[in-house]
PDB file of C-alpha atoms in Angstrom:
ATOM      1  CA  SER A  29      -0.030  -0.121  -0.373  1.00 72.00           C
ATOM      2  CA  ALA A  30       1.284   3.701  -0.183  1.00 84.00           C
ATOM      3  CA  THR A  31       1.264   4.126   3.675  1.00 88.00           C
ATOM      4  CA  THR A  32       4.126   1.447   3.010  1.00 89.00           C
ATOM      5  CA  VAL A  33       6.214   2.505   0.427  1.00 89.00           C
ATOM      6  CA  ILE A  34       6.291   5.948   2.273  1.00 90.00           C
ATOM      7  CA  ASN A  35       7.293   4.273   5.134  1.00 89.00           C
ATOM      8  CA  HIS A  36      10.406   2.757   3.791  1.00 88.00           C
ATOM      9  CA  TRP A  37      11.111   6.065   1.775  1.00 88.00           C
ATOM     10  CA  PHE A  38      10.746   8.362   4.552  1.00 88.00           C
ATOM     11  CA  ILE A  39      11.836   8.523   8.229  1.00 87.00           C
ATOM     12  CA  ARG A  40      12.229  12.442   9.608  1.00 85.00           C
ATOM     13  CA  LYS A  41       9.662  13.665   7.144  1.00 89.00           C
ATOM     14  CA  ARG A  42       7.821  10.421   7.093  1.00 91.00           C
ATOM     15  CA  SER A  43       4.426  12.319   8.503  1.00 92.00           C
ATOM     16  CA  LEU A  44       5.020  15.151   6.083  1.00 93.00           C
ATOM     17  CA  ALA A  45       4.900  12.510   3.241  1.00 92.00           C
ATOM     18  CA  LEU A  46       2.211  10.702   4.884  1.00 94.00           C
ATOM     19  CA  GLY A  47       0.043  13.928   5.477  1.00 94.00           C
ATOM     20  CA  PHE A  48       0.632  14.680   1.516  1.00 93.00           C
ATOM     21  CA  LEU A  49      -0.663  11.020   0.742  1.00 90.00           C
ATOM     22  CA  PHE A  50      -4.217  11.650   2.375  1.00 91.00           C
ATOM     23  CA  ALA A  51      -4.658  14.891   2.140  1.00 91.00           C
ATOM     24  CA  SER A  52      -4.031  13.964  -1.407  1.00 87.00           C
ATOM     25  CA  GLY A  53      -6.913  11.457  -0.857  1.00 81.00           C
ATOM     26  CA  GLY A  54      -9.828  13.661   0.663  1.00 79.00           C
ATOM     27  CA  ILE A  55      -9.289  16.696  -1.881  1.00 81.00           C
ATOM     28  CA  GLY A  56     -10.091  13.428  -4.908  1.00 76.00           C
ATOM     29  CA  GLY A  57     -12.652  13.143  -2.653  1.00 71.00           C
ATOM     30  CA  PHE A  58     -14.087  16.630  -2.620  1.00 72.00           C
ATOM     31  CA  LEU A  59     -13.763  17.273  -6.046  1.00 74.00           C
ATOM     32  CA  MET A  60     -14.652  14.316  -7.917  1.00 73.00           C
ATOM     33  CA  PRO A  61     -18.298  13.630  -7.247  1.00 68.00           C
ATOM     34  CA  PRO A  62     -19.505  16.781  -8.498  1.00 70.00           C
ATOM     35  CA  LEU A  63     -16.914  16.228 -12.024  1.00 76.00           C
ATOM     36  CA  ILE A  64     -18.720  12.408 -12.068  1.00 76.00           C
ATOM     37  CA  SER A  65     -22.354  14.117 -11.766  1.00 75.00           C
ATOM     38  CA  MET A  66     -21.334  16.885 -14.761  1.00 77.00           C
ATOM     39  CA  LEU A  67     -19.784  13.772 -16.790  1.00 77.00           C
ATOM     40  CA  ILE A  68     -22.800  11.807 -15.839  1.00 79.00           C
ATOM     41  CA  SER A  69     -25.154  14.309 -16.725  1.00 77.00           C
ATOM     42  CA  GLY A  70     -23.345  16.422 -20.245  1.00 76.00           C
ATOM     43  CA  LEU A  71     -23.214  12.506 -21.629  1.00 76.00           C
ATOM     44  CA  ASP A  72     -24.279   9.303 -20.081  1.00 77.00           C
ATOM     45  CA  TRP A  73     -23.361   6.794 -16.769  1.00 76.00           C
ATOM     46  CA  ARG A  74     -21.787   4.419 -19.283  1.00 84.00           C
ATOM     47  CA  PHE A  75     -19.163   6.903 -20.409  1.00 82.00           C
ATOM     48  CA  ALA A  76     -18.678   8.151 -17.047  1.00 81.00           C
ATOM     49  CA  TRP A  77     -17.969   4.505 -16.015  1.00 83.00           C
ATOM     50  CA  ALA A  78     -15.699   3.872 -18.553  1.00 86.00           C
ATOM     51  CA  ALA A  79     -13.830   7.060 -18.095  1.00 83.00           C
ATOM     52  CA  LEU A  80     -13.871   6.119 -14.490  1.00 82.00           C
ATOM     53  CA  THR A  81     -12.245   2.557 -15.017  1.00 85.00           C
ATOM     54  CA  CYS A  82      -9.896   3.810 -17.747  1.00 85.00           C
ATOM     55  CA  LEU A  83      -8.221   6.875 -15.538  1.00 81.00           C
ATOM     56  CA  HIS A  84      -8.064   3.883 -12.237  1.00 78.00           C
ATOM     57  CA  LEU A  85      -6.059   1.539 -14.962  1.00 81.00           C
ATOM     58  CA  ILE A  86      -3.613   4.342 -15.733  1.00 80.00           C
ATOM     59  CA  MET A  87      -2.947   5.918 -12.689  1.00 76.00           C
ATOM     60  CA  GLY A  88      -3.462   2.525 -10.440  1.00 73.00           C
ATOM     61  CA  VAL A  89      -1.463   0.165 -12.493  1.00 74.00           C
ATOM     62  CA  ALA A  90       0.338   1.743 -15.298  1.00 69.00           C
ATOM     63  CA  GLY A  91       1.729   4.709 -13.242  1.00 68.00           C
ATOM     64  CA  ALA A  92       2.608   2.759  -9.790  1.00 71.00           C
ATOM     65  CA  GLY A  93       4.010   0.246 -11.823  1.00 72.00           C
ATOM     66  CA  LEU A  94       6.472   2.798 -14.026  1.00 74.00           C
ATOM     67  CA  LEU A  95       6.705   5.477 -11.393  1.00 74.00           C
ATOM     68  CA  ILE A  96       7.038   3.758  -7.813  1.00 77.00           C
ATOM     69  CA  ARG A  97       9.723   1.896  -6.388  1.00 79.00           C
ATOM     70  CA  ASN A  98       8.902   0.119  -2.936  1.00 81.00           C
ATOM     71  CA  MET A  99      12.292   0.779  -1.683  1.00 83.00           C
ATOM     72  CA  PRO A 100      14.853   3.526  -2.342  1.00 82.00           C
ATOM     73  CA  GLU A 101      17.827   1.028  -1.792  1.00 79.00           C
ATOM     74  CA  GLU A 102      16.127  -0.480  -4.802  1.00 76.00           C
ATOM     75  CA  GLU A 103      17.909   2.986  -6.807  1.00 77.00           C
ATOM     76  CA  GLY A 104      20.700   2.939  -5.013  1.00 78.00           C
ATOM     77  CA  GLN A 105      19.513   5.306  -2.523  1.00 80.00           C
ATOM     78  CA  PHE A 106      18.908   5.514   1.234  1.00 80.00           C
ATOM     79  CA  PRO A 107      15.787   7.383   3.231  1.00 80.00           C
ATOM     80  CA  ASP A 108      15.173  10.994   2.934  1.00 76.00           C
ATOM     81  CA  GLY A 109      16.899  11.682   0.154  1.00 75.00           C
ATOM     82  CA  HIS A 110      20.608  10.623   1.876  1.00 72.00           C
ATOM     83  CA  ALA A 111      22.906  10.056  -0.718  1.00 65.00           C
ATOM     84  CA  SER A 112      25.197   7.305   0.978  1.00 65.00           C
ATOM     85  CA  LYS A 113      24.858   5.239   3.642  1.00 69.00           C
ATOM     86  CA  GLU A 114      27.510   6.863   5.476  1.00 68.00           C
ATOM     87  CA  GLN A 115      25.793   9.802   5.408  1.00 68.00           C
ATOM     88  CA  PHE A 116      22.104   8.386   6.440  1.00 67.00           C
ATOM     89  CA  ASP A 117      24.071   6.337   9.216  1.00 65.00           C
ATOM     90  CA  GLU A 118      25.748  10.197  10.269  1.00 66.00           C
ATOM     91  CA  TRP A 119      22.396  11.768  10.490  1.00 64.00           C
ATOM     92  CA  ARG A 120      21.109   9.238  12.810  1.00 63.00           C
ATOM     93  CA  GLU A 121      23.732   9.313  15.030  1.00 60.00           C
ATOM     94  CA  LYS A 122      23.533  13.131  15.212  1.00 62.00           C
ATOM     95  CA  ALA A 123      19.725  14.085  14.734  1.00 58.00           C
ATOM     96  CA  THR A 124      17.737  15.196  18.208  1.00 54.00           C
ATOM     97  CA  GLY A 125      14.285  16.400  19.365  1.00 60.00           C
ATOM     98  CA  HIS A 126      11.529  14.963  20.567  1.00 69.00           C
ATOM     99  CA  VAL A 127      10.346  12.615  17.866  1.00 81.00           C
ATOM    100  CA  TYR A 128      11.105   9.348  18.195  1.00 86.00           C
ATOM    101  CA  HIS A 129      12.132   6.653  15.090  1.00 84.00           C
ATOM    102  CA  THR A 130      13.487   3.465  16.255  1.00 86.00           C
ATOM    103  CA  ARG A 131      16.539   1.836  14.845  1.00 82.00           C
ATOM    104  CA  GLU A 132      15.319  -1.587  15.009  1.00 85.00           C
ATOM    105  CA  ASP A 133      13.157  -3.529  12.477  1.00 89.00           C
ATOM    106  CA  TRP A 134      10.891  -5.510  15.146  1.00 94.00           C
ATOM    107  CA  SER A 135       9.289  -8.800  13.744  1.00 93.00           C
ATOM    108  CA  VAL A 136       5.308  -9.250  13.932  1.00 93.00           C
ATOM    109  CA  ARG A 137       5.755 -11.412  16.987  1.00 93.00           C
ATOM    110  CA  ASP A 138       7.661  -8.535  18.953  1.00 94.00           C
ATOM    111  CA  ALA A 139       5.472  -6.215  17.935  1.00 94.00           C
ATOM    112  CA  LEU A 140       2.503  -7.911  18.907  1.00 94.00           C
ATOM    113  CA  ARG A 141       3.953  -8.291  22.772  1.00 93.00           C
ATOM    114  CA  THR A 142       4.306  -4.400  23.593  1.00 95.00           C
ATOM    115  CA  PRO A 143       1.625  -2.534  24.903  1.00 95.00           C
ATOM    116  CA  ALA A 144       2.540   0.473  22.658  1.00 95.00           C
ATOM    117  CA  LEU A 145       1.016  -1.418  19.532  1.00 96.00           C
ATOM    118  CA  TRP A 146      -2.002  -2.631  21.158  1.00 96.00           C
ATOM    119  CA  ILE A 147      -2.544   1.571  22.124  1.00 96.00           C
ATOM    120  CA  LEU A 148      -2.291   2.499  18.982  1.00 96.00           C
ATOM    121  CA  LEU A 149      -4.795  -0.217  17.322  1.00 96.00           C
ATOM    122  CA  ALA A 150      -7.237   0.886  20.218  1.00 96.00           C
ATOM    123  CA  LEU A 151      -6.782   4.374  19.155  1.00 96.00           C
ATOM    124  CA  PHE A 152      -7.196   3.281  15.746  1.00 95.00           C
ATOM    125  CA  SER A 153     -10.542   1.275  16.091  1.00 95.00           C
ATOM    126  CA  VAL A 154     -12.375   3.982  18.388  1.00 96.00           C
ATOM    127  CA  LEU A 155     -11.294   6.341  15.550  1.00 96.00           C
ATOM    128  CA  LEU A 156     -12.817   4.611  12.913  1.00 95.00           C
ATOM    129  CA  PHE A 157     -15.544   3.110  15.218  1.00 95.00           C
ATOM    130  CA  ALA A 158     -16.555   7.066  15.859  1.00 95.00           C
ATOM    131  CA  THR A 159     -16.172   8.760  12.424  1.00 93.00           C
ATOM    132  CA  THR A 160     -18.067   5.765  10.630  1.00 93.00           C
ATOM    133  CA  LEU A 161     -20.449   6.141  13.276  1.00 93.00           C
ATOM    134  CA  LEU A 162     -20.723   9.405  12.536  1.00 91.00           C
ATOM    135  CA  THR A 163     -20.948   9.104   8.690  1.00 88.00           C
ATOM    136  CA  THR A 164     -23.929   7.452   8.934  1.00 89.00           C
ATOM    137  CA  HIS A 165     -26.067   8.688  10.988  1.00 90.00           C
ATOM    138  CA  GLN A 166     -24.909  12.135  11.113  1.00 88.00           C
ATOM    139  CA  VAL A 167     -28.172  13.401   8.543  1.00 85.00           C
ATOM    140  CA  ALA A 168     -30.845  11.643  10.061  1.00 86.00           C
ATOM    141  CA  TYR A 169     -29.471  12.591  13.807  1.00 90.00           C
ATOM    142  CA  LEU A 170     -29.322  16.159  12.566  1.00 90.00           C
ATOM    143  CA  GLN A 171     -33.205  16.633  11.050  1.00 87.00           C
ATOM    144  CA  ASP A 172     -34.302  14.663  14.368  1.00 87.00           C
ATOM    145  CA  LEU A 173     -32.883  18.255  15.885  1.00 89.00           C
ATOM    146  CA  LYS A 174     -34.833  20.105  12.889  1.00 89.00           C
ATOM    147  CA  HIS A 175     -32.304  20.597  11.389  1.00 89.00           C
ATOM    148  CA  SER A 176     -32.411  21.412   6.758  1.00 86.00           C
ATOM    149  CA  PRO A 177     -30.993  19.090   4.641  1.00 82.00           C
ATOM    150  CA  MET A 178     -29.179  21.875   3.439  1.00 83.00           C
ATOM    151  CA  VAL A 179     -27.450  22.045   7.001  1.00 86.00           C
ATOM    152  CA  SER A 180     -26.361  18.608   6.758  1.00 82.00           C
ATOM    153  CA  ALA A 181     -25.183  19.006   3.664  1.00 80.00           C
ATOM    154  CA  THR A 182     -23.133  21.796   4.418  1.00 84.00           C
ATOM    155  CA  ALA A 183     -22.064  20.039   7.878  1.00 87.00           C
ATOM    156  CA  LEU A 184     -20.282  16.834   5.915  1.00 83.00           C
ATOM    157  CA  GLY A 185     -18.677  18.897   3.748  1.00 83.00           C
ATOM    158  CA  LEU A 186     -17.363  21.158   5.994  1.00 88.00           C
ATOM    159  CA  MET A 187     -15.844  17.809   8.118  1.00 89.00           C
ATOM    160  CA  LEU A 188     -14.468  17.257   4.821  1.00 87.00           C
ATOM    161  CA  GLY A 189     -12.868  20.246   3.890  1.00 89.00           C
ATOM    162  CA  MET A 190     -11.341  20.419   7.823  1.00 93.00           C
ATOM    163  CA  SER A 191     -10.326  16.805   7.465  1.00 94.00           C
ATOM    164  CA  ILE A 192      -8.280  17.683   4.462  1.00 94.00           C
ATOM    165  CA  LEU A 193      -6.815  20.667   6.785  1.00 95.00           C
ATOM    166  CA  GLY A 194      -6.551  18.421   9.921  1.00 95.00           C
ATOM    167  CA  ARG A 195      -4.347  15.915   7.723  1.00 96.00           C
ATOM    168  CA  LEU A 196      -1.431  18.442   6.494  1.00 95.00           C
ATOM    169  CA  LEU A 197      -1.445  19.975  10.283  1.00 96.00           C
ATOM    170  CA  SER A 198      -0.858  16.313  11.468  1.00 95.00           C
ATOM    171  CA  GLY A 199       2.622  16.381   8.655  1.00 95.00           C
ATOM    172  CA  ILE A 200       4.396  19.228   9.676  1.00 95.00           C
ATOM    173  CA  LEU A 201       3.528  19.085  13.124  1.00 95.00           C
ATOM    174  CA  GLY A 202       4.565  15.288  13.380  1.00 93.00           C
ATOM    175  CA  MET A 203       8.081  16.236  12.172  1.00 90.00           C
ATOM    176  CA  ARG A 204       8.416  18.237  15.168  1.00 90.00           C
ATOM    177  CA  PHE A 205       6.392  16.473  18.494  1.00 92.00           C
ATOM    178  CA  SER A 206       6.179  13.248  19.523  1.00 92.00           C
ATOM    179  CA  GLY A 207       3.197  11.459  18.337  1.00 92.00           C
ATOM    180  CA  ARG A 208       1.380   9.973  21.296  1.00 93.00           C
ATOM    181  CA  HIS A 209       1.135  13.940  22.455  1.00 95.00           C
ATOM    182  CA  LEU A 210      -0.097  14.192  19.685  1.00 96.00           C
ATOM    183  CA  ALA A 211      -2.512  12.042  19.337  1.00 96.00           C
ATOM    184  CA  ALA A 212      -4.377  12.876  22.761  1.00 97.00           C
ATOM    185  CA  VAL A 213      -5.071  16.760  21.348  1.00 97.00           C
ATOM    186  CA  PHE A 214      -6.730  15.300  17.829  1.00 97.00           C
ATOM    187  CA  MET A 215      -8.365  12.820  20.162  1.00 97.00           C
ATOM    188  CA  ALA A 216      -9.294  15.395  21.852  1.00 97.00           C
ATOM    189  CA  CYS A 217     -10.677  17.192  19.001  1.00 97.00           C
ATOM    190  CA  LEU A 218     -13.070  14.466  18.023  1.00 97.00           C
ATOM    191  CA  GLY A 219     -14.183  13.938  21.333  1.00 96.00           C
ATOM    192  CA  PHE A 220     -15.030  18.095  22.344  1.00 97.00           C
ATOM    193  CA  GLY A 221     -16.454  17.589  18.177  1.00 96.00           C
ATOM    194  CA  LEU A 222     -19.301  14.838  19.840  1.00 95.00           C
ATOM    195  CA  LEU A 223     -20.134  16.786  22.605  1.00 95.00           C
ATOM    196  CA  SER A 224     -20.843  19.629  19.961  1.00 95.00           C
ATOM    197  CA  LEU A 225     -22.797  16.909  18.035  1.00 94.00           C
ATOM    198  CA  MET A 226     -24.726  16.371  20.904  1.00 93.00           C
ATOM    199  CA  ASN A 227     -25.562  20.098  21.871  1.00 91.00           C
ATOM    200  CA  ALA A 228     -26.719  20.665  18.418  1.00 90.00           C
ATOM    201  CA  ARG A 229     -30.060  22.289  18.198  1.00 89.00           C
ATOM    202  CA  GLU A 230     -28.176  25.517  18.035  1.00 90.00           C
ATOM    203  CA  ILE A 231     -26.267  25.909  14.117  1.00 91.00           C
ATOM    204  CA  VAL A 232     -23.108  27.203  15.689  1.00 93.00           C
ATOM    205  CA  PHE A 233     -22.744  23.183  17.270  1.00 94.00           C
ATOM    206  CA  VAL A 234     -23.575  22.148  13.984  1.00 94.00           C
ATOM    207  CA  TYR A 235     -20.422  23.781  13.006  1.00 93.00           C
ATOM    208  CA  LEU A 236     -18.067  23.671  15.649  1.00 96.00           C
ATOM    209  CA  TYR A 237     -18.769  19.524  15.388  1.00 95.00           C
ATOM    210  CA  SER A 238     -17.610  19.364  11.839  1.00 94.00           C
ATOM    211  CA  ILE A 239     -14.442  21.889  12.243  1.00 96.00           C
ATOM    212  CA  LEU A 240     -13.204  19.839  16.060  1.00 97.00           C
ATOM    213  CA  THR A 241     -14.331  16.552  14.394  1.00 96.00           C
ATOM    214  CA  GLY A 242     -12.950  17.032  10.690  1.00 94.00           C
ATOM    215  CA  LEU A 243      -9.371  17.990  12.471  1.00 96.00           C
ATOM    216  CA  GLY A 244      -9.306  15.199  14.948  1.00 96.00           C
ATOM    217  CA  PHE A 245      -9.858  12.431  12.599  1.00 96.00           C
ATOM    218  CA  GLY A 246      -7.891  13.931   9.809  1.00 95.00           C
ATOM    219  CA  GLY A 247      -4.998  14.466  12.544  1.00 95.00           C
ATOM    220  CA  MET A 248      -5.547  10.640  13.627  1.00 96.00           C
ATOM    221  CA  ILE A 249      -5.314   9.103  10.115  1.00 94.00           C
ATOM    222  CA  VAL A 250      -2.249  10.750   9.718  1.00 95.00           C
ATOM    223  CA  LEU A 251      -1.413  10.246  13.087  1.00 93.00           C
ATOM    224  CA  LEU A 252      -1.182   6.019  13.431  1.00 92.00           C
ATOM    225  CA  PRO A 253       0.730   5.128  10.571  1.00 93.00           C
ATOM    226  CA  HIS A 254       3.762   7.037  11.582  1.00 94.00           C
ATOM    227  CA  THR A 255       3.466   6.449  14.629  1.00 94.00           C
ATOM    228  CA  MET A 256       3.810   2.428  13.713  1.00 94.00           C
ATOM    229  CA  GLY A 257       6.724   3.245  11.792  1.00 92.00           C
ATOM    230  CA  ALA A 258       7.992   5.151  14.167  1.00 92.00           C
ATOM    231  CA  TYR A 259       8.144   2.486  16.540  1.00 94.00           C
ATOM    232  CA  PHE A 260       8.554  -0.653  14.560  1.00 94.00           C
ATOM    233  CA  GLY A 261      10.321   0.445  11.300  1.00 90.00           C
ATOM    234  CA  ARG A 262      10.908  -0.248   8.115  1.00 88.00           C
ATOM    235  CA  ALA A 263      11.111  -3.970   6.985  1.00 88.00           C
ATOM    236  CA  ASN A 264       7.709  -5.864   8.638  1.00 91.00           C
ATOM    237  CA  PHE A 265       5.890  -2.587   8.535  1.00 92.00           C
ATOM    238  CA  SER A 266       3.007  -3.676   6.164  1.00 91.00           C
ATOM    239  CA  ARG A 267       2.772  -7.192   8.266  1.00 92.00           C
ATOM    240  CA  ILE A 268       2.213  -5.644  11.632  1.00 93.00           C
ATOM    241  CA  VAL A 269      -0.338  -3.274  10.249  1.00 91.00           C
ATOM    242  CA  GLY A 270      -2.054  -6.295   8.092  1.00 90.00           C
ATOM    243  CA  TRP A 271      -2.029  -8.271  11.691  1.00 91.00           C
ATOM    244  CA  THR A 272      -4.014  -5.072  13.151  1.00 90.00           C
ATOM    245  CA  THR A 273      -6.368  -4.513   9.984  1.00 90.00           C
ATOM    246  CA  PRO A 274      -9.333  -7.256  10.614  1.00 92.00           C
ATOM    247  CA  ILE A 275      -9.680  -5.450  13.979  1.00 92.00           C
ATOM    248  CA  VAL A 276     -10.252  -2.580  13.470  1.00 92.00           C
ATOM    249  CA  THR A 277     -12.062  -3.367  10.241  1.00 92.00           C
ATOM    250  CA  LEU A 278     -14.762  -5.064  12.637  1.00 93.00           C
ATOM    251  CA  ALA A 279     -14.726  -1.616  14.967  1.00 91.00           C
ATOM    252  CA  SER A 280     -16.219   0.392  11.853  1.00 91.00           C
ATOM    253  CA  ALA A 281     -18.279  -2.401  10.566  1.00 92.00           C
ATOM    254  CA  ALA A 282     -19.946  -2.976  14.052  1.00 92.00           C
ATOM    255  CA  SER A 283     -20.673   0.871  14.786  1.00 92.00           C
ATOM    256  CA  PRO A 284     -23.463   1.970  12.309  1.00 91.00           C
ATOM    257  CA  LEU A 285     -25.092  -1.434  13.685  1.00 93.00           C
ATOM    258  CA  LEU A 286     -25.053  -0.628  17.264  1.00 92.00           C
ATOM    259  CA  ALA A 287     -25.668   2.698  16.670  1.00 92.00           C
ATOM    260  CA  GLY A 288     -29.046   1.850  14.853  1.00 91.00           C
ATOM    261  CA  PHE A 289     -30.023  -0.874  17.529  1.00 93.00           C
ATOM    262  CA  LEU A 290     -29.550   1.744  20.542  1.00 92.00           C
ATOM    263  CA  TYR A 291     -31.704   4.418  18.240  1.00 91.00           C
ATOM    264  CA  ASP A 292     -34.583   2.195  18.110  1.00 91.00           C
ATOM    265  CA  SER A 293     -33.940   0.768  21.435  1.00 92.00           C
ATOM    266  CA  THR A 294     -34.206   4.038  22.949  1.00 91.00           C
ATOM    267  CA  GLY A 295     -35.459   6.739  20.463  1.00 89.00           C
ATOM    268  CA  SER A 296     -32.641   8.909  20.904  1.00 89.00           C
ATOM    269  CA  TYR A 297     -29.200   8.670  19.836  1.00 91.00           C
ATOM    270  CA  THR A 298     -28.218  10.202  22.903  1.00 90.00           C
ATOM    271  CA  LEU A 299     -26.722   6.801  24.299  1.00 93.00           C
ATOM    272  CA  PRO A 300     -24.557   5.452  21.178  1.00 94.00           C
ATOM    273  CA  PHE A 301     -22.857   9.296  20.841  1.00 94.00           C
ATOM    274  CA  ALA A 302     -22.126   9.373  25.010  1.00 94.00           C
ATOM    275  CA  VAL A 303     -20.904   6.135  25.133  1.00 95.00           C
ATOM    276  CA  THR A 304     -18.875   6.790  21.833  1.00 95.00           C
ATOM    277  CA  THR A 305     -17.783  10.178  23.695  1.00 96.00           C
ATOM    278  CA  ALA A 306     -16.571   8.525  26.447  1.00 96.00           C
ATOM    279  CA  LEU A 307     -14.313   6.030  24.801  1.00 96.00           C
ATOM    280  CA  ILE A 308     -12.534   8.592  23.046  1.00 97.00           C
ATOM    281  CA  PHE A 309     -11.299  10.657  26.074  1.00 97.00           C
ATOM    282  CA  VAL A 310     -10.052   7.225  27.683  1.00 97.00           C
ATOM    283  CA  CYS A 311      -8.003   6.903  24.197  1.00 96.00           C
ATOM    284  CA  CYS A 312      -6.341  10.649  24.886  1.00 96.00           C
ATOM    285  CA  ILE A 313      -5.393   9.315  28.879  1.00 96.00           C
ATOM    286  CA  LEU A 314      -4.000   5.984  26.308  1.00 96.00           C
ATOM    287  CA  ALA A 315      -2.668   7.950  23.674  1.00 96.00           C
ATOM    288  CA  LEU A 316       0.175   9.307  26.813  1.00 95.00           C
ATOM    289  CA  ALA A 317       0.682   6.004  27.449  1.00 94.00           C
ATOM    290  CA  ALA A 318       1.912   4.642  24.368  1.00 93.00           C
ATOM    291  CA  ARG A 319       5.266   5.206  25.073  1.00 93.00           C
ATOM    292  CA  PRO A 320       7.792   4.158  22.182  1.00 92.00           C
ATOM    293  CA  PRO A 321       8.755   0.058  23.196  1.00 93.00           C
ATOM    294  CA  LYS A 322      12.247  -1.217  24.113  1.00 86.00           C
ATOM    295  CA  PRO A 323      13.441  -4.026  21.387  1.00 79.00           C
ATOM    296  CA  ARG A 324      13.927  -7.112  23.363  1.00 69.00           C
ATOM    297  CA  ASP A 325      17.319  -8.117  25.501  1.00 61.00           C
ATOM    298  CA  LYS A 326      18.181  -5.129  24.114  1.00 49.00           C
ATOM    299  CA  THR A 327      18.708  -1.194  24.914  1.00 44.00           C
ATOM    300  CA  SER A 328      16.207   1.194  23.602  1.00 42.00           C
ATOM    301  CA  ALA A 329      17.060   2.552  20.283  1.00 44.00           C
ATOM    302  CA  PRO A 330      18.155   6.091  20.953  1.00 41.00           C
ATOM    303  CA  ARG A 331      16.437   8.708  19.240  1.00 42.00           C
ATOM    304  CA  ALA A 332      17.118   9.496  15.142  1.00 38.00           C
TER     305      ALA A 332
END
């Protein structure tokens, strides 16, 4: 995946590269629906379908196959644009700061034995649990509060726009500050956003919810792969992520079903939103506990 390639090519600037990657996805999601609608309206849905298929084939298959290399070593290069291994090693010896980067390539087995990985997994699961719940039930909830469909659509668009800003902001800040501290801040944004939604009878709280939730989600979606790469290295990054993906996927899939069940049982979204908000604020504390793991039978890797 793209995050694996970035994790191979960047260390010091990993968060910035991930920020650009995820921001571009958000921009594409913002621009493509109206473009597709124009194609369908002006020509035909079959032509629009064929055009999108060709675009995916050109960009996703031909472009990726011809232009992308999995690792800089395949081109005789080193991460972050260093010209030689000596230059790269010298940078790692001299580098200081608040951002931790392991010098070890953790195995999947050893990574799964660390509290840090399970905390990061909990953060990612709660993040996707919350955002899937919100995107699925937000419109129905706002309609229950007597807001117009235009307000609901505007809130969703504002959230997407703020998530793009959050991704870029997270990419920049991730080069200077600890991932676990930034994660606590962005999860707090998400939590306060949900609190705003629970009080969204006034329209100002609807837009405050969109701003805070967008920033929180955008920031976290960059920080989590960045921190996993920083803690567990390059060699087995994709395997470690692969082992955690089923749990995250289950959490994401369960949230709209659970919220719908609780709504049918209670006649209100208060309980599912309150439970989700509580989980988010618990994750703020957990994030601070996600300290860099120490390699087994070795001293902790120095900062680089």
